[in-house]
Coordinates of C-alpha atoms in Angstrom, one line a residue:
M126 CA 23.4 -17.0 -25.0
R127 CA 26.7 -18.6 -24.0
R128 CA 28.6 -15.3 -24.6
S129 CA 26.3 -13.0 -22.6
T130 CA 26.0 -15.5 -19.7
V131 CA 29.7 -15.9 -19.3
R132 CA 30.4 -12.2 -19.7
M133 CA 28.0 -11.3 -16.9
L134 CA 29.6 -13.9 -14.6
S135 CA 33.1 -12.6 -15.3
F136 CA 32.3 -8.9 -14.9
W137 CA 30.5 -9.1 -11.6
A138 CA 32.6 -11.9 -9.9
V139 CA 35.7 -9.7 -9.6
A140 CA 37.2 -9.6 -6.0
A141 CA 37.2 -6.2 -4.2
V142 CA 40.4 -4.3 -3.8
V143 CA 41.3 -3.2 -0.3
G144 CA 43.8 -0.4 -0.2
S145 CA 42.7 2.4 2.0
V146 CA 45.2 4.2 4.2
G147 CA 44.0 5.4 7.6
A148 CA 44.8 8.7 9.1
T149 CA 45.3 9.7 12.7
A150 CA 44.7 13.0 14.5
S151 CA 45.8 14.4 17.9
S152 CA 45.0 17.5 19.9
A153 CA 47.3 19.2 22.4
A154 CA 46.2 20.2 25.9
P155 CA 46.7 23.8 26.9
V156 CA 49.7 24.6 29.1
A157 CA 50.1 27.2 31.9
A158 CA 53.5 28.6 30.8
P159 CA 55.6 28.2 27.8
A160 CA 58.2 25.5 28.0
P161 CA 61.9 26.1 27.4
A162 CA 62.8 25.8 23.8
P163 CA 64.0 22.3 23.1
T164 CA 67.5 21.7 21.7
P165 CA 67.0 21.2 18.0
A166 CA 67.3 17.6 16.9
P167 CA 69.8 16.8 14.2
A168 CA 68.2 16.8 10.8
P169 CA 67.4 13.2 9.6
A170 CA 69.6 11.8 6.9
P171 CA 68.0 12.0 3.6
S172 CA 66.3 8.8 2.5
S173 CA 64.9 7.5 -0.7
P174 CA 61.1 7.5 -0.9
P175 CA 59.6 4.1 -0.5
P176 CA 58.8 2.3 -3.7
P177 CA 55.2 2.2 -4.9
V178 CA 53.1 -0.6 -3.5
K179 CA 52.5 -3.5 -5.7
T180 CA 48.9 -4.6 -6.2
P181 CA 47.7 -7.0 -8.9
V182 CA 44.3 -5.4 -9.5
A183 CA 43.0 -1.8 -9.5
A184 CA 39.8 -0.2 -10.9
G185 CA 38.9 3.4 -11.6
Y186 CA 38.8 6.3 -14.0
G187 CA 41.2 8.4 -16.0
G188 CA 43.3 5.5 -17.4
A189 CA 45.1 2.4 -16.4
I190 CA 48.6 0.8 -16.5
A191 CA 49.6 -2.8 -15.7
S192 CA 53.2 -4.0 -15.8
V193 CA 55.5 -6.3 -13.8
D194 CA 56.9 -3.4 -11.8
A195 CA 55.4 -0.8 -9.5
D196 CA 57.9 1.9 -10.4
A197 CA 57.3 1.4 -14.1
S198 CA 53.5 1.4 -13.7
A199 CA 53.8 4.6 -11.6
A200 CA 55.8 6.3 -14.3
G201 CA 53.0 5.6 -16.8
I202 CA 50.3 6.7 -14.4
E203 CA 52.0 10.0 -13.8
V204 CA 52.1 10.6 -17.6
L205 CA 48.3 9.9 -17.8
R206 CA 47.7 12.1 -14.8
R207 CA 49.5 15.0 -16.6
G208 CA 47.4 14.7 -19.7
G209 CA 49.3 12.2 -21.7
N210 CA 47.6 9.4 -23.7
A211 CA 48.0 5.6 -23.6
V212 CA 50.9 5.7 -26.1
D213 CA 52.8 8.3 -24.1
A214 CA 52.2 6.3 -21.0
A215 CA 53.3 3.0 -22.6
V216 CA 56.6 4.6 -23.7
A217 CA 57.3 6.0 -20.2
T218 CA 56.5 2.7 -18.6
A219 CA 58.7 0.8 -21.1
A220 CA 61.6 3.2 -20.4
A221 CA 61.2 2.7 -16.7
L222 CA 61.2 -1.1 -17.2
G223 CA 64.5 -0.7 -18.9
V224 CA 65.8 0.5 -15.5
T225 CA 64.0 -1.9 -13.1
E226 CA 63.7 -4.9 -15.3
P227 CA 66.9 -4.6 -17.3
Y228 CA 67.3 -8.4 -17.8
S229 CA 64.0 -8.5 -19.7
A230 CA 63.8 -5.3 -21.6
G231 CA 65.6 -2.1 -22.5
I232 CA 66.9 0.0 -25.4
G233 CA 69.2 -2.8 -26.4
G234 CA 66.2 -4.9 -27.5
G235 CA 63.0 -4.8 -29.5
G236 CA 59.3 -5.7 -29.4
Y237 CA 55.8 -5.4 -30.8
F238 CA 53.3 -2.6 -30.2
V239 CA 49.5 -3.0 -30.7
Y240 CA 47.4 0.2 -30.5
Y241 CA 43.6 0.8 -30.5
D242 CA 42.7 4.3 -31.6
A243 CA 39.5 5.4 -30.0
K244 CA 38.8 8.2 -32.4
S245 CA 38.9 6.0 -35.6
R246 CA 38.0 2.8 -33.8
T247 CA 40.9 1.0 -35.5
V248 CA 43.7 -1.2 -34.4
R249 CA 47.3 -0.5 -35.6
T250 CA 50.5 -2.3 -35.0
V251 CA 54.3 -1.6 -35.1
D252 CA 56.9 -4.3 -35.6
G253 CA 60.0 -3.2 -33.7
R254 CA 61.7 -6.6 -33.9
E255 CA 65.5 -6.8 -34.0
T256 CA 67.1 -7.6 -37.4
A257 CA 70.1 -9.7 -38.3
P258 CA 73.2 -8.1 -39.7
L259 CA 73.2 -7.7 -43.5
S260 CA 76.0 -10.2 -43.7
A261 CA 74.0 -13.0 -42.0
D262 CA 73.0 -16.1 -43.9
K263 CA 71.7 -19.6 -43.0
S264 CA 75.0 -20.6 -41.5
L265 CA 75.0 -17.9 -38.9
F266 CA 75.0 -20.4 -36.0
L267 CA 76.8 -23.2 -37.7
E268 CA 80.4 -24.3 -37.3
D269 CA 81.8 -27.1 -39.3
G270 CA 78.3 -27.6 -40.6
K271 CA 76.8 -28.2 -37.1
P272 CA 74.9 -25.8 -34.8
I273 CA 76.8 -24.4 -32.0
A274 CA 75.5 -24.9 -28.4
F275 CA 72.7 -22.6 -27.5
D276 CA 74.5 -21.4 -24.3
E277 CA 77.5 -20.4 -26.4
A278 CA 75.3 -18.6 -29.0
M279 CA 73.3 -16.9 -26.2
T280 CA 76.4 -15.2 -24.7
S281 CA 78.0 -13.7 -27.7
G282 CA 78.1 -10.9 -30.1
L283 CA 76.9 -13.3 -32.7
S284 CA 73.4 -13.3 -31.2
V285 CA 72.9 -9.5 -31.1
G286 CA 70.4 -8.1 -33.5
T287 CA 69.9 -4.4 -34.4
P288 CA 67.8 -3.0 -31.5
G289 CA 64.3 -1.9 -32.4
T290 CA 63.0 -0.5 -29.1
P291 CA 64.1 3.1 -29.5
A292 CA 62.9 3.2 -33.1
T293 CA 59.5 1.8 -31.9
W294 CA 59.2 4.6 -29.4
D295 CA 60.0 7.2 -32.1
T296 CA 57.4 5.6 -34.5
V297 CA 54.5 5.4 -32.1
L298 CA 55.1 8.8 -30.6
G299 CA 55.3 10.3 -34.0
A300 CA 52.1 8.6 -35.1
W301 CA 49.9 8.7 -32.0
G302 CA 51.7 10.3 -29.1
T303 CA 51.1 13.8 -27.6
K304 CA 54.3 14.3 -25.5
P305 CA 57.9 14.6 -26.6
L306 CA 60.3 11.7 -25.9
R307 CA 62.4 13.8 -23.6
T308 CA 59.5 14.4 -21.3
L309 CA 58.6 10.7 -21.3
L310 CA 62.1 9.6 -20.5
R311 CA 62.5 11.8 -17.5
P312 CA 60.8 9.5 -14.9
A313 CA 63.1 6.6 -16.1
E314 CA 66.1 8.9 -16.1
K315 CA 65.4 9.9 -12.5
L316 CA 64.8 6.2 -11.5
A317 CA 68.2 5.2 -13.0
R318 CA 70.0 8.1 -11.4
D319 CA 68.4 7.8 -7.9
G320 CA 68.0 4.0 -7.9
F321 CA 65.2 1.5 -7.4
T322 CA 64.7 -1.0 -4.5
V323 CA 66.0 -4.4 -5.2
D324 CA 63.4 -7.2 -4.7
S325 CA 63.9 -11.0 -4.5
T326 CA 63.1 -11.5 -8.2
F327 CA 65.8 -9.1 -9.3
R328 CA 68.3 -10.7 -6.9
S329 CA 67.5 -14.2 -8.1
Q330 CA 67.7 -13.2 -11.7
T331 CA 71.1 -11.7 -11.1
A332 CA 72.2 -14.8 -9.2
A333 CA 71.2 -17.0 -12.2
N334 CA 73.4 -14.8 -14.4
E335 CA 76.2 -14.3 -12.0
A336 CA 78.8 -16.5 -13.7
R337 CA 78.4 -15.0 -17.2
F338 CA 78.0 -11.4 -15.9
R339 CA 81.4 -11.8 -14.1
D340 CA 83.0 -12.5 -17.5
F341 CA 82.1 -9.0 -18.7
P342 CA 83.7 -6.2 -16.6
D343 CA 81.1 -3.6 -17.5
T344 CA 78.2 -5.9 -16.7
A345 CA 79.8 -7.0 -13.4
K346 CA 80.4 -3.4 -12.4
L347 CA 76.8 -2.5 -13.1
F348 CA 74.9 -5.5 -11.7
L349 CA 77.4 -7.0 -9.2
Q350 CA 78.4 -3.8 -7.5
G351 CA 81.3 -4.2 -5.1
G352 CA 81.7 -7.7 -6.6
K353 CA 78.6 -9.0 -4.8
L354 CA 75.0 -9.9 -5.6
P355 CA 72.6 -7.1 -4.9
V356 CA 70.9 -7.3 -1.5
V357 CA 67.1 -7.3 -1.3
G358 CA 66.0 -3.9 -0.1
S359 CA 69.1 -2.1 -1.3
R360 CA 69.1 0.6 -3.9
M361 CA 70.3 -0.2 -7.4
K362 CA 71.5 2.8 -9.4
N363 CA 72.5 3.1 -13.1
P364 CA 74.0 6.5 -13.7
D365 CA 75.3 5.4 -17.1
L366 CA 71.7 4.6 -18.3
A367 CA 70.5 7.9 -16.8
R368 CA 73.0 9.8 -19.0
T369 CA 72.0 7.6 -22.0
Y370 CA 68.3 8.4 -21.6
A371 CA 69.2 12.1 -21.2
K372 CA 71.2 12.0 -24.4
L373 CA 68.3 10.3 -26.3
G374 CA 65.9 12.9 -24.8
R375 CA 68.1 15.8 -26.1
G376 CA 69.0 14.4 -29.5
G377 CA 66.3 11.8 -30.3
V378 CA 66.7 8.1 -30.9
G379 CA 68.9 8.8 -33.9
E380 CA 71.7 9.0 -31.3
L381 CA 71.5 5.3 -31.0
Y382 CA 71.3 4.5 -34.7
R383 CA 73.8 7.0 -36.1
G384 CA 75.7 8.7 -33.2
D385 CA 78.2 7.9 -30.5
I386 CA 75.9 5.3 -29.0
A387 CA 75.7 3.5 -32.3
R388 CA 79.5 3.4 -32.6
D389 CA 79.7 2.0 -29.1
I390 CA 77.2 -0.7 -29.9
V391 CA 79.0 -1.8 -33.0
R392 CA 82.4 -1.8 -31.2
T393 CA 80.9 -3.9 -28.4
V394 CA 79.3 -6.5 -30.7
R395 CA 82.4 -6.8 -33.0
K396 CA 84.8 -7.1 -30.1
P397 CA 83.0 -8.1 -26.9
P398 CA 84.7 -6.7 -23.8
V399 CA 85.5 -9.9 -22.0
D400 CA 87.4 -10.2 -18.8
P401 CA 91.0 -11.4 -19.6
G402 CA 90.7 -14.1 -17.0
A403 CA 87.5 -15.5 -18.4
T404 CA 87.5 -19.0 -19.8
R405 CA 84.3 -18.6 -21.7
E406 CA 84.5 -18.5 -25.5
V407 CA 82.6 -15.4 -26.5
R408 CA 82.2 -15.2 -30.3
A409 CA 82.2 -11.8 -32.0
G410 CA 79.3 -10.6 -34.1
D411 CA 79.2 -8.8 -37.4
L412 CA 76.9 -5.9 -36.7
T413 CA 77.9 -2.8 -38.6
A414 CA 77.1 0.9 -38.6
K415 CA 75.2 0.4 -41.8
D416 CA 73.0 -2.2 -40.0
L417 CA 72.0 0.4 -37.4
R418 CA 71.5 3.2 -40.0
K419 CA 69.3 1.1 -42.2
Y420 CA 67.0 -0.2 -39.3
G421 CA 63.3 0.7 -39.5
T422 CA 60.2 -0.3 -37.8
L423 CA 57.3 -1.7 -39.8
S424 CA 53.8 -0.3 -39.5
Q425 CA 51.4 -3.0 -40.6
A426 CA 47.9 -4.4 -40.3
P427 CA 47.1 -6.5 -37.3
T428 CA 45.8 -10.1 -37.4
K429 CA 42.1 -10.3 -36.9
I430 CA 39.7 -13.1 -36.1
S431 CA 36.1 -13.3 -34.8
Y432 CA 35.7 -15.4 -31.7
Q433 CA 32.3 -15.8 -30.0
G434 CA 31.1 -12.6 -31.5
L435 CA 34.2 -10.6 -30.5
D436 CA 37.0 -9.2 -32.7
V437 CA 40.4 -10.4 -31.6
Y438 CA 43.4 -8.4 -32.9
G439 CA 47.1 -9.5 -32.6
M440 CA 50.5 -9.1 -34.1
A441 CA 51.2 -10.3 -37.6
P442 CA 54.5 -11.9 -38.8
S443 CA 57.3 -11.5 -38.1
S444 CA 55.6 -12.5 -34.8
S445 CA 53.8 -15.8 -34.8
G446 CA 51.6 -14.6 -31.9
G447 CA 48.6 -13.3 -33.8
T448 CA 48.4 -16.2 -36.3
T449 CA 48.9 -18.9 -33.7
V450 CA 46.6 -17.6 -31.0
G451 CA 44.1 -16.8 -33.8
E452 CA 44.2 -20.2 -35.3
A453 CA 43.9 -21.9 -32.0
L454 CA 40.8 -19.8 -31.1
N455 CA 39.3 -20.7 -34.5
I456 CA 39.8 -24.4 -33.7
L457 CA 38.1 -23.9 -30.3
E458 CA 35.2 -21.9 -31.8
R459 CA 33.1 -24.9 -32.5
T460 CA 33.2 -26.2 -28.9
D461 CA 31.2 -24.8 -26.0
L462 CA 33.9 -24.4 -23.4
S463 CA 31.6 -22.9 -20.7
P464 CA 31.6 -24.6 -17.3
D465 CA 28.0 -25.8 -17.8
A466 CA 28.9 -27.6 -21.0
T467 CA 32.5 -28.7 -20.5
S468 CA 34.4 -30.1 -17.4
Q469 CA 37.8 -28.8 -16.4
A470 CA 39.5 -31.9 -17.9
Q471 CA 37.6 -31.6 -21.2
Y472 CA 38.4 -27.9 -21.4
L473 CA 42.1 -28.5 -20.8
H474 CA 42.1 -31.4 -23.3
R475 CA 40.7 -29.2 -26.0
F476 CA 43.0 -26.3 -25.2
I477 CA 46.1 -28.5 -25.3
E478 CA 45.1 -30.1 -28.6
A479 CA 44.3 -26.8 -30.2
S480 CA 47.7 -25.4 -29.1
R481 CA 49.5 -28.5 -30.4
I482 CA 47.9 -28.2 -33.9
A483 CA 48.5 -24.4 -34.1
F484 CA 52.1 -24.8 -33.2
A485 CA 52.6 -27.5 -35.9
D486 CA 51.3 -25.0 -38.5
R487 CA 53.3 -22.2 -37.0
G488 CA 56.6 -24.1 -37.4
R489 CA 56.0 -24.8 -41.0
W490 CA 54.5 -21.5 -42.3
V491 CA 55.5 -18.5 -40.1
G492 CA 58.7 -16.5 -40.6
D493 CA 59.7 -13.0 -41.6
P494 CA 57.3 -12.1 -44.5
A495 CA 60.0 -10.1 -46.2
F496 CA 61.7 -13.4 -46.9
E497 CA 59.0 -16.0 -46.7
D498 CA 55.5 -16.4 -48.3
V499 CA 53.5 -16.5 -45.1
P500 CA 49.9 -17.5 -45.7
V501 CA 48.4 -15.3 -43.0
K502 CA 44.9 -15.2 -44.5
G503 CA 44.8 -19.0 -44.8
L504 CA 46.2 -19.6 -41.3
L505 CA 43.4 -17.4 -39.9
S506 CA 40.6 -18.7 -42.0
Q507 CA 37.8 -20.6 -40.2
R508 CA 37.8 -23.1 -43.1
F509 CA 41.4 -24.1 -42.4
A510 CA 40.8 -24.2 -38.6
D511 CA 37.8 -26.6 -39.2
S512 CA 40.0 -28.8 -41.3
R513 CA 42.4 -29.1 -38.4
E514 CA 39.9 -29.2 -35.6
C515 CA 38.5 -32.5 -36.9
L516 CA 41.8 -34.2 -35.8
I517 CA 40.8 -33.7 -32.1
R518 CA 39.1 -36.7 -30.4
D519 CA 37.6 -36.7 -26.9
D520 CA 39.1 -40.0 -26.0
A521 CA 42.6 -39.8 -27.4
V522 CA 45.6 -37.5 -27.7
L523 CA 47.4 -36.5 -30.9
T524 CA 51.1 -37.5 -31.3
S525 CA 53.8 -34.8 -31.5
P526 CA 55.5 -33.7 -33.5
L527 CA 52.3 -33.4 -35.5
A528 CA 52.5 -32.8 -39.2
P529 CA 51.4 -29.3 -40.4
G530 CA 48.3 -28.7 -42.5
D531 CA 48.3 -26.6 -45.7
P532 CA 46.4 -23.4 -45.2
R533 CA 46.6 -22.8 -49.0
K534 CA 44.5 -25.9 -49.6
P535 CA 42.3 -26.4 -46.6
G536 CA 39.8 -28.7 -48.3
G537 CA 42.0 -31.7 -48.8
G538 CA 40.5 -33.8 -46.1
C539 CA 40.8 -33.9 -42.3
G540 CA 44.2 -32.6 -41.3
A541 CA 45.9 -33.4 -44.6
G542 CA 49.4 -31.9 -44.6
G543 CA 53.1 -32.4 -44.9
T544 CA 55.9 -33.9 -42.9
A545 CA 56.2 -33.3 -39.1
A546 CA 59.0 -31.3 -37.6
P547 CA 59.6 -30.6 -33.9
T548 CA 59.3 -27.1 -32.4
T549 CA 62.7 -25.5 -32.1
Y550 CA 63.9 -24.1 -28.8
E551 CA 62.9 -20.5 -27.7
G552 CA 64.0 -18.7 -24.5
E553 CA 61.4 -17.8 -21.9
N554 CA 61.8 -14.2 -20.9
T555 CA 60.6 -10.8 -22.1
T556 CA 58.1 -8.3 -20.4
H557 CA 54.6 -7.0 -21.2
L558 CA 52.7 -3.9 -20.4
T559 CA 49.2 -2.7 -21.1
A560 CA 47.8 0.8 -21.0
A561 CA 44.6 2.7 -21.4
D562 CA 43.6 6.4 -21.2
K563 CA 40.5 8.5 -20.4
W564 CA 39.8 8.8 -24.1
G565 CA 39.5 5.1 -24.6
N566 CA 42.8 4.5 -26.4
V567 CA 44.5 1.2 -25.5
V568 CA 48.0 -0.2 -25.9
A569 CA 49.3 -3.8 -25.6
Y570 CA 53.1 -3.7 -25.8
T571 CA 55.5 -6.7 -25.5
L572 CA 59.2 -5.9 -25.5
T573 CA 62.3 -7.9 -24.8
I574 CA 66.1 -8.5 -24.9
E575 CA 65.4 -12.3 -25.3
S576 CA 67.0 -14.5 -22.6
T577 CA 67.0 -13.3 -19.0
G578 CA 70.0 -10.9 -19.1
G579 CA 70.1 -10.9 -22.9
S580 CA 73.5 -11.5 -24.3
G581 CA 75.1 -10.7 -20.9
I582 CA 77.0 -7.9 -22.6
T583 CA 76.7 -4.3 -21.4
V584 CA 77.6 -1.5 -23.7
P585 CA 80.5 0.2 -21.9
G586 CA 79.5 3.5 -20.4
R587 CA 75.9 3.3 -21.7
G588 CA 74.2 1.3 -18.9
F589 CA 72.2 -1.2 -21.0
L590 CA 72.5 -4.8 -22.0
L591 CA 72.5 -6.0 -25.6
N592 CA 69.9 -8.5 -26.8
N593 CA 70.6 -12.1 -27.9
E594 CA 67.5 -12.0 -30.1
L595 CA 69.0 -13.8 -33.1
T596 CA 68.9 -17.1 -31.1
D597 CA 65.2 -17.0 -31.9
F598 CA 66.2 -18.1 -35.4
S599 CA 66.4 -21.9 -36.1
F600 CA 70.1 -22.7 -35.9
A601 CA 69.4 -25.4 -38.5
P602 CA 66.1 -27.0 -39.9
A603 CA 64.4 -29.1 -37.2
N604 CA 63.8 -31.6 -39.9
P605 CA 65.9 -31.4 -43.1
A606 CA 62.9 -32.8 -45.1
V607 CA 60.7 -29.8 -44.1
H608 CA 61.2 -26.2 -45.2
D609 CA 62.0 -24.1 -42.2
P610 CA 60.8 -20.4 -42.6
N611 CA 62.9 -19.2 -39.6
L612 CA 66.5 -19.7 -40.7
P613 CA 68.8 -16.6 -40.5
G614 CA 69.1 -14.2 -43.4
P615 CA 70.5 -10.8 -44.1
G616 CA 68.4 -8.1 -42.4
K617 CA 65.9 -10.8 -41.5
R618 CA 63.7 -10.6 -38.4
P619 CA 63.7 -13.8 -36.3
R620 CA 60.3 -15.3 -35.7
S621 CA 58.8 -14.3 -32.3
S622 CA 56.0 -15.6 -30.1
M623 CA 55.2 -12.3 -28.6
S624 CA 51.4 -11.9 -28.6
P625 CA 50.1 -8.5 -27.6
T626 CA 46.4 -8.8 -28.0
I627 CA 43.4 -6.4 -28.0
V628 CA 39.8 -7.6 -28.0
L629 CA 37.0 -5.4 -29.2
E630 CA 33.2 -5.7 -28.7
D631 CA 31.1 -3.8 -31.2
G632 CA 34.1 -1.8 -32.2
R633 CA 35.1 -0.7 -28.6
P634 CA 37.9 -2.2 -26.4
L635 CA 36.8 -5.0 -24.1
L636 CA 40.3 -6.0 -22.9
A637 CA 44.0 -6.0 -23.8
L638 CA 46.6 -8.4 -22.6
G639 CA 49.9 -10.1 -23.2
S640 CA 52.7 -11.9 -21.5
P641 CA 56.4 -12.7 -21.5
G642 CA 57.6 -16.3 -21.7
G643 CA 59.1 -17.2 -25.1
A644 CA 56.9 -19.7 -26.9
T645 CA 54.8 -20.1 -23.8
I646 CA 53.5 -16.5 -24.5
I647 CA 51.1 -17.9 -27.1
T648 CA 49.6 -20.6 -24.8
T649 CA 49.5 -18.1 -21.9
V650 CA 47.5 -15.5 -23.9
L651 CA 45.3 -18.3 -25.3
Q652 CA 44.5 -19.8 -21.9
T653 CA 43.9 -16.4 -20.3
L654 CA 41.5 -15.5 -23.2
T655 CA 39.5 -18.7 -23.0
G656 CA 39.6 -18.7 -19.2
H657 CA 37.9 -15.3 -19.1
L658 CA 35.7 -15.4 -22.2
D659 CA 34.6 -19.0 -22.1
R660 CA 35.1 -20.2 -18.5
G661 CA 33.7 -17.0 -17.0
L662 CA 36.8 -16.2 -14.8
P663 CA 37.3 -12.6 -13.8
L664 CA 40.3 -11.3 -15.7
V665 CA 42.5 -11.2 -12.5
D666 CA 41.6 -14.9 -11.9
A667 CA 42.1 -15.9 -15.5
I668 CA 45.6 -14.4 -15.3
A669 CA 46.3 -16.1 -11.9
A670 CA 44.9 -19.5 -12.9
P671 CA 47.5 -22.4 -13.1
R672 CA 48.7 -22.8 -16.7
A673 CA 49.4 -25.6 -19.1
S674 CA 51.6 -25.2 -22.3
Q675 CA 51.7 -27.5 -25.2
R676 CA 53.9 -26.5 -28.2
N677 CA 53.8 -29.5 -30.5
A678 CA 56.0 -31.5 -28.1
A679 CA 55.8 -35.0 -26.7
T680 CA 55.0 -33.6 -23.2
T681 CA 52.7 -30.8 -22.0
E682 CA 54.1 -28.5 -19.3
L683 CA 52.0 -27.9 -16.2
E684 CA 52.4 -25.4 -13.4
P685 CA 52.2 -26.8 -9.9
G686 CA 48.6 -25.8 -9.5
L687 CA 47.6 -28.3 -12.2
W688 CA 50.4 -30.8 -11.6
N689 CA 49.4 -31.2 -8.0
N690 CA 45.7 -31.7 -8.9
R691 CA 46.1 -35.5 -9.0
P692 CA 42.5 -36.4 -10.0
L693 CA 42.5 -33.9 -12.9
R694 CA 46.0 -34.9 -14.1
E695 CA 45.1 -38.6 -13.9
E696 CA 41.9 -38.1 -15.9
L697 CA 43.9 -36.5 -18.6
E698 CA 46.7 -39.0 -18.5
A699 CA 44.2 -41.8 -18.9
I700 CA 43.5 -40.7 -22.4
G701 CA 47.1 -40.3 -23.3
H702 CA 48.4 -36.9 -22.1
V703 CA 52.0 -36.8 -20.9
F704 CA 53.0 -34.0 -18.5
K705 CA 56.1 -32.4 -17.0
L706 CA 56.4 -29.8 -14.3
N707 CA 57.2 -26.2 -15.1
P708 CA 57.4 -24.0 -12.0
E709 CA 56.3 -20.9 -13.7
I710 CA 54.8 -20.1 -17.1
G711 CA 54.4 -16.5 -18.3
A712 CA 53.6 -13.3 -16.3
A713 CA 50.7 -11.6 -17.9
T714 CA 49.2 -8.2 -17.6
G715 CA 45.9 -6.8 -18.9
V716 CA 43.4 -3.9 -18.9
Q717 CA 39.7 -4.2 -19.3
R718 CA 36.9 -1.8 -19.8
L719 CA 34.1 -2.4 -17.3
P720 CA 30.4 -2.0 -18.1
D721 CA 30.2 1.2 -16.0
G722 CA 33.0 2.9 -18.0
R723 CA 35.8 2.3 -15.5
W724 CA 39.1 0.7 -16.3
L725 CA 40.3 -2.4 -14.6
A726 CA 44.1 -3.0 -14.5
V727 CA 45.3 -6.5 -13.8
A728 CA 48.6 -8.1 -13.2
E729 CA 50.0 -11.3 -11.7
R730 CA 49.4 -12.1 -8.1
E731 CA 52.5 -14.2 -7.6
R732 CA 54.5 -15.0 -10.8
R733 CA 57.7 -13.0 -11.0
G734 CA 57.1 -11.7 -7.5
G735 CA 53.7 -10.3 -8.5
G736 CA 52.8 -7.5 -10.9
S737 CA 51.6 -3.9 -10.5
A738 CA 48.2 -2.6 -11.6
M739 CA 47.3 1.1 -11.3
V740 CA 44.6 3.5 -12.3
V741 CA 44.7 7.3 -12.3
T742 CA 41.6 7.7 -10.0
P743 CA 40.9 4.6 -8.0
T744 CA 37.4 3.8 -7.0
G745 CA 38.3 1.4 -4.2
S746 CA 36.6 -1.6 -5.6
T747 CA 36.9 -3.7 -8.7
S748 CA 33.3 -5.0 -8.6

């Protein structure tokens, strides 16, 4: 009863989209005699076409795309319009994001791809996470036995992992795509060559990175053209990246792993091209040609849990997204979170505590399964979740860092586990896109270069930034008494929080979503899912709702919409919650199949300047 009631509320409460363009017409009166021919006006100077309009929600037929950027969404929609499927469209959108959102994603990074195949009604995943050099060991970020400062590690060759994004595109197109890579790269190649319109978000992100960008001549030349910050409304061109995309289109992604581009990457990591006048210490990395040659994506089974009669699929380790979102949902399964049964304060209390518990278990158990024995089945078992859920009280707050449970032995009493360890730091960037096609295939794809601006190092002549993904490793154990599964190792994938998620109902897609935001990705996806599925919010409102994020820390972060709700905050503080303000958490996108067969595409209304939702054939209303 709870499921069907909330579902009906959420489907039919969606706001209407207003986006019609009016047309005007005129008629000319007859004249008695022909007028003298006017002097021809000078031809107008060629101008760039206006950028696509950003709108956070769209509904219609033929397929859907949602991303943070309108140019990128438009690239994906054009692929769908020309007969491509969701996988083709996702690759085209991702390539365009490498142009317009280069500080979050690009061919110098990696990510995770979750795919629903309509023909077989199965969910598949591809792990395209970056890997550490084969020479890496637990001391990668230690000097004199102590961890180096995060800021120093972030801007260095030391933090650069072998990129996985191009290999991901090659894998998914080979398995499920219908168009060649060269065709799918053309929209992004054109965008890089002709330029995109700079918005306030791009300018502010450039400004935040200005000091370190100036320390790398190639990065400064590309993103601080003329030595200045880009002006909102101006065109940002990247001819080097256009040529790189063209090269990959002609020769395949092997050009990046074995060809000239590979040699340029290795040279850049091993001897970062730093301005001679820079005072910053930029450490060299140890990435080799062999590291690039040996890189491979991993095709693996998704995580899966049942929640309120729905099947929720996510990304298995090396990502912690699927296991942590899944465990938290299992913990919440026993509570009726609908508005009729649970107040807003009670709902947030349960959500926060479930997140705290799941993060405690994540920190102890999740790492690269090629190096660690990760008990995925145990972490996702309802029995284990029940043994952890019993810790939650309605009138008190758990203390962080909370000790982990043992998913291998869930019957040892309420919450019985090991020694507590705090959650290690993780940057808060990345990007996410979702795609669907007319055949019912769906993609949730999260990709990244880690911190905003990655390592800050541009590969000379190639037009893309290198990642600083290896900073997702623990530099040292958070608690020396507790085993840390996320220490560096040779060829190891650092643990991720990326959580691309697909939800099925009776074997068919209900929705797909994901978000950027480092470790806040997990709580963003969890809150959006529960906001929609349990609280009855339309997906666009569940994504726009003010967020909270608890990651087994002493304080819970709140966005202004919750922080400024004094009565709600005081009610939660009265039972022991401690909060701090975070101006922005995550930037989700999603697609949803409506009961009448249309696709609903949804993005942010405001976060990161708002997102872009598009469908192939709009119907004019989302209700």
